[in-house]
Coordinates of C-alpha atoms in Angstrom, one line a residue:
M1 CA 23.0 -44.7 -40.3
A2 CA 23.1 -47.5 -43.1
V3 CA 21.4 -50.8 -42.6
E4 CA 22.2 -53.8 -44.8
I5 CA 19.1 -55.9 -45.8
T6 CA 19.5 -59.7 -45.9
S7 CA 16.2 -60.8 -46.7
K8 CA 13.8 -60.4 -49.5
I9 CA 11.4 -57.1 -49.5
V10 CA 7.9 -57.7 -49.4
G11 CA 6.3 -54.3 -48.4
Y12 CA 7.3 -51.1 -46.8
R13 CA 5.9 -48.3 -44.9
I14 CA 6.9 -44.7 -44.0
K15 CA 7.9 -44.2 -40.1
Q16 CA 6.1 -41.2 -38.8
Q17 CA 8.4 -39.0 -36.8
E18 CA 7.4 -38.7 -33.1
Q19 CA 5.8 -35.8 -31.6
A20 CA 7.5 -33.9 -28.7
A21 CA 6.0 -34.0 -25.6
P22 CA 4.2 -30.9 -24.9
A23 CA 5.7 -29.0 -22.3
P24 CA 4.6 -29.4 -18.6
E25 CA 2.0 -27.0 -17.4
L26 CA 3.4 -24.5 -14.9
P27 CA 1.8 -24.9 -11.4
E28 CA -0.2 -21.7 -10.3
E29 CA 1.7 -19.5 -8.1
D30 CA 0.1 -16.3 -6.5
P31 CA 2.6 -13.6 -6.6
L32 CA 0.9 -11.8 -3.7
T33 CA 1.6 -14.6 -1.6
V34 CA 4.7 -15.8 -2.1
R35 CA 6.9 -15.9 0.6
I36 CA 10.3 -14.2 0.6
P37 CA 12.7 -15.8 3.0
S38 CA 14.7 -12.4 3.8
R39 CA 15.3 -9.2 2.7
P40 CA 17.5 -9.6 -0.6
E41 CA 20.9 -8.4 -1.0
G42 CA 21.6 -5.2 -2.9
T43 CA 19.5 -2.0 -3.6
L44 CA 15.9 -2.0 -3.7
E45 CA 13.4 1.1 -4.5
A46 CA 12.2 2.8 -1.5
V47 CA 9.7 5.6 -0.8
S48 CA 10.7 8.0 2.1
E49 CA 7.8 10.2 3.5
K50 CA 7.3 12.3 6.4
I51 CA 4.5 11.8 8.5
S52 CA 2.8 14.6 10.4
Y53 CA -0.1 14.3 13.0
V54 CA -1.2 16.2 15.9
G55 CA -2.4 14.3 19.2
A56 CA -2.7 15.0 23.0
E57 CA 1.1 15.9 23.1
G58 CA 1.0 18.4 20.2
R59 CA 2.0 18.0 16.7
K60 CA 5.1 15.4 16.0
K61 CA 6.8 14.7 12.6
V62 CA 8.5 11.4 11.8
Y63 CA 9.8 9.7 8.9
L64 CA 9.2 6.5 7.5
L65 CA 11.1 4.7 4.5
V66 CA 9.0 1.7 2.7
S67 CA 10.9 -0.5 0.3
F68 CA 9.6 -2.4 -2.9
M69 CA 10.8 -5.2 -4.9
P70 CA 9.4 -7.0 -8.0
V71 CA 8.0 -10.6 -7.2
E72 CA 7.4 -13.4 -9.8
G73 CA 4.7 -15.8 -9.9
V74 CA 2.4 -17.8 -12.3
M75 CA -1.1 -17.2 -13.6
G76 CA -3.0 -19.0 -16.0
G77 CA 0.2 -21.0 -17.0
R78 CA 2.4 -18.0 -17.6
R79 CA 4.8 -16.4 -15.7
V80 CA 3.9 -12.7 -14.3
V81 CA 5.7 -9.9 -11.9
I82 CA 4.0 -7.6 -9.8
E83 CA 5.8 -4.9 -7.4
R84 CA 5.5 -5.9 -3.5
P85 CA 6.5 -4.1 -0.6
V86 CA 8.9 -5.8 1.5
E87 CA 10.8 -3.7 4.2
F88 CA 9.3 -0.9 6.4
F89 CA 12.0 1.1 8.3
F90 CA 11.6 3.8 11.1
P91 CA 14.8 5.7 11.6
S92 CA 15.6 5.8 15.2
G93 CA 15.8 8.7 17.3
Q94 CA 12.5 10.8 16.0
L95 CA 10.7 10.1 19.0
S96 CA 11.1 9.5 23.0
S97 CA 12.3 5.9 24.2
E98 CA 8.6 5.2 25.5
H99 CA 7.9 4.7 21.3
Q100 CA 10.3 2.0 20.6
W101 CA 7.1 0.0 19.9
I102 CA 7.0 1.9 16.4
T103 CA 10.4 -0.1 15.6
A104 CA 9.1 -3.2 16.6
T105 CA 6.1 -2.7 14.7
M106 CA 8.2 -2.0 11.8
R107 CA 10.0 -5.0 12.3
S108 CA 6.6 -6.8 12.5
L109 CA 5.2 -5.3 9.3
S110 CA 8.4 -6.0 7.4
L111 CA 7.8 -9.8 8.2
A112 CA 4.2 -9.5 7.1
A113 CA 5.1 -7.9 4.0
R114 CA 7.5 -11.1 3.2
G115 CA 4.9 -13.4 4.1
G116 CA 2.4 -12.0 1.9
Y117 CA -0.2 -10.6 4.4
V118 CA 0.7 -6.9 4.9
T119 CA -2.7 -5.7 3.8
Q120 CA -4.2 -7.4 6.7
A121 CA -1.4 -6.5 9.3
V122 CA -2.1 -2.5 8.4
A123 CA -5.6 -3.0 8.5
D124 CA -5.2 -4.3 12.1
L125 CA -3.1 -2.0 13.2
R126 CA -5.4 1.0 12.2
K127 CA -7.9 -0.5 14.7
V128 CA -5.6 0.1 17.9
A129 CA -6.7 2.6 20.1
W130 CA -5.6 4.6 23.5
D131 CA -6.9 6.9 26.3
K132 CA -5.0 10.1 25.1
G133 CA -7.8 11.0 22.7
L134 CA -7.8 11.2 18.8
V135 CA -5.2 12.0 16.6
R136 CA -5.5 14.0 13.4
C137 CA -3.4 13.2 10.6
G138 CA -3.9 13.5 6.6
M139 CA -7.1 14.7 4.9
S140 CA -10.0 12.4 3.4
R141 CA -11.1 12.1 0.1
W142 CA -13.6 14.8 0.7
N143 CA -10.8 16.9 2.1
K144 CA -11.7 16.7 5.7
P145 CA -9.2 16.2 8.5
M146 CA -8.7 12.5 9.3
F147 CA -9.3 11.7 13.2
H148 CA -7.6 8.2 14.3
D149 CA -7.9 6.6 17.6
S150 CA -4.0 6.4 18.3
E151 CA -0.9 7.2 17.0
V152 CA -0.7 3.6 15.8
A153 CA -3.8 3.7 14.0
A154 CA -2.5 7.3 12.2
I155 CA 0.8 5.8 11.3
A156 CA -1.0 2.8 9.8
W157 CA -3.4 4.8 7.8
S158 CA -0.4 6.7 6.6
I159 CA 1.2 3.5 5.3
Q160 CA -1.7 2.5 3.5
Q161 CA -1.7 5.8 1.5
I162 CA 2.1 5.2 0.7
L163 CA 1.0 1.8 -0.9
Y164 CA -2.1 3.3 -2.7
R165 CA 0.0 6.0 -4.3
R166 CA 2.4 3.1 -5.1
G167 CA -0.5 1.5 -6.8
F168 CA -0.6 -1.6 -4.4
L169 CA -3.6 -0.8 -2.2
D170 CA -7.0 1.2 -3.4
Q171 CA -7.9 4.4 -1.5
D172 CA -9.8 2.5 1.2
G173 CA -6.7 0.5 2.1
N174 CA -8.3 -2.7 0.1
Q175 CA -5.8 -4.9 -1.7
V176 CA -5.6 -4.4 -5.5
P177 CA -6.5 -7.6 -7.6
V178 CA -3.4 -9.2 -8.8
E179 CA -4.4 -9.1 -12.4
T180 CA -4.1 -5.3 -11.7
L181 CA -0.9 -5.4 -10.1
V182 CA 0.5 -7.1 -13.2
E183 CA -0.7 -4.5 -15.4
R184 CA 0.5 -2.1 -13.2
Y185 CA 3.9 -3.3 -13.3
A186 CA 4.1 -3.8 -16.8
H187 CA 2.9 -0.2 -17.4
R188 CA 6.2 0.7 -15.2
M189 CA 8.3 -1.2 -17.4
Q190 CA 6.9 0.4 -20.6
H191 CA 6.8 3.9 -19.4
G192 CA 9.6 4.0 -17.1
H193 CA 7.7 5.1 -13.8
A194 CA 5.6 3.9 -11.6
W195 CA 1.4 3.9 -11.9
Q196 CA -0.1 7.0 -10.2
P197 CA -3.4 7.2 -8.8
E198 CA -3.6 10.9 -10.6
E199 CA -3.9 8.9 -13.6
A200 CA -6.8 7.1 -12.7
E201 CA -8.6 10.2 -11.5
A202 CA -8.0 12.2 -14.4
A203 CA -9.6 9.3 -16.4
A204 CA -12.6 9.3 -14.0
L205 CA -12.7 13.2 -14.4
E206 CA -13.1 12.6 -18.2
Q207 CA -15.8 10.3 -17.4
G208 CA -17.5 12.4 -15.0
A209 CA -17.1 10.0 -12.3
V210 CA -15.5 12.0 -9.6
E211 CA -15.6 15.6 -8.7
P212 CA -12.1 17.1 -8.4
I213 CA -11.1 18.4 -4.6
G214 CA -12.1 22.2 -4.3
G215 CA -13.1 22.1 -8.2
S216 CA -16.8 23.1 -7.3
D217 CA -18.4 26.4 -5.5
A218 CA -20.6 24.1 -3.5
P219 CA -19.5 23.0 0.2
V220 CA -18.6 19.2 0.4
K221 CA -21.1 17.5 2.8
K222 CA -19.2 15.5 5.8
P223 CA -20.5 12.1 5.2
E224 CA -21.8 10.4 8.8
G225 CA -19.0 8.7 10.6
S226 CA -16.3 10.4 8.8
G227 CA -15.1 12.1 12.1
P228 CA -15.8 14.0 15.2
V229 CA -18.4 17.0 14.8
S230 CA -17.3 20.6 14.7
V231 CA -18.0 22.8 17.9
G232 CA -16.5 26.0 16.8
N233 CA -13.4 27.5 15.3
C234 CA -10.2 28.0 17.0
P235 CA -9.4 31.1 18.6
E236 CA -5.7 31.1 17.1
C237 CA -5.7 29.5 13.7
R238 CA -9.7 29.6 13.0
G239 CA -9.0 25.7 12.5
E240 CA -12.1 23.3 13.4
L241 CA -12.7 22.7 17.6
I242 CA -13.6 19.5 18.4
M243 CA -14.7 18.0 21.8
M244 CA -11.7 15.9 23.3
D245 CA -12.1 14.6 26.9
G246 CA -14.9 17.1 27.3
C247 CA -12.6 20.2 26.3
P248 CA -12.9 22.2 23.2
T249 CA -9.5 21.3 21.6
C250 CA -8.2 22.4 18.0
Y251 CA -6.9 20.0 15.6
A252 CA -6.3 22.0 12.8
G253 CA -2.9 22.5 13.3
C254 CA -2.0 24.5 16.3
G255 CA -3.4 21.8 19.0
W256 CA -5.0 25.0 21.0
S257 CA -7.2 23.7 24.0
K258 CA -9.6 25.5 25.9
C259 CA -8.6 23.5 29.1
G260 CA -4.8 24.8 29.0

């Protein structure tokens, strides 16, 4: 814009350009604890898994569905994205009506997942016990049968394994650091598939850190406290027998019991 000068010029100086104000720093927001008000509309990626376990009432097989979604947060002033479980679903009609607690538990877990504390909630479920004896479900990292204090605890352990294979928890059910979750989600975006625990195990094998299951001729020693003591072999399937309610019982698969 032109300005008319009406007085004598006695000096001059060059006007400096005003510096733009720095962009405000984004407040820290942990994507692990960001609350999700409700299940978002539309389609979510999900994992469907069949869970098989043996208890006092024999062998049972149930199906479980876990849904995941990307969640944004802020770390170190930059936006990051991780994948979190947001919904646990147990299709009805799989068990008798007395097991309606399973549906109620899945609803509670879904609320915990959207609230950001699902890891603690699942760990607490693993501590639930009942008076019907141990429940056999799954295999440990030492290729030994896993025994749980109740059906609730067995299903909770199975949920932890689903979250482990998805990269959300470690093999012991502990929360993976958020920095690692960010890397794993970035890996998914780059390679088109989710992080797989086999990739980490293969890297560890190359470094000699772990031994593959079944990869050595030497017998695997059962660590202390990893399960009940074997009292013999089952006459039906030759699996391990354990003492259950004072009676030798097979939990290797067939459910045979000396007491009938």
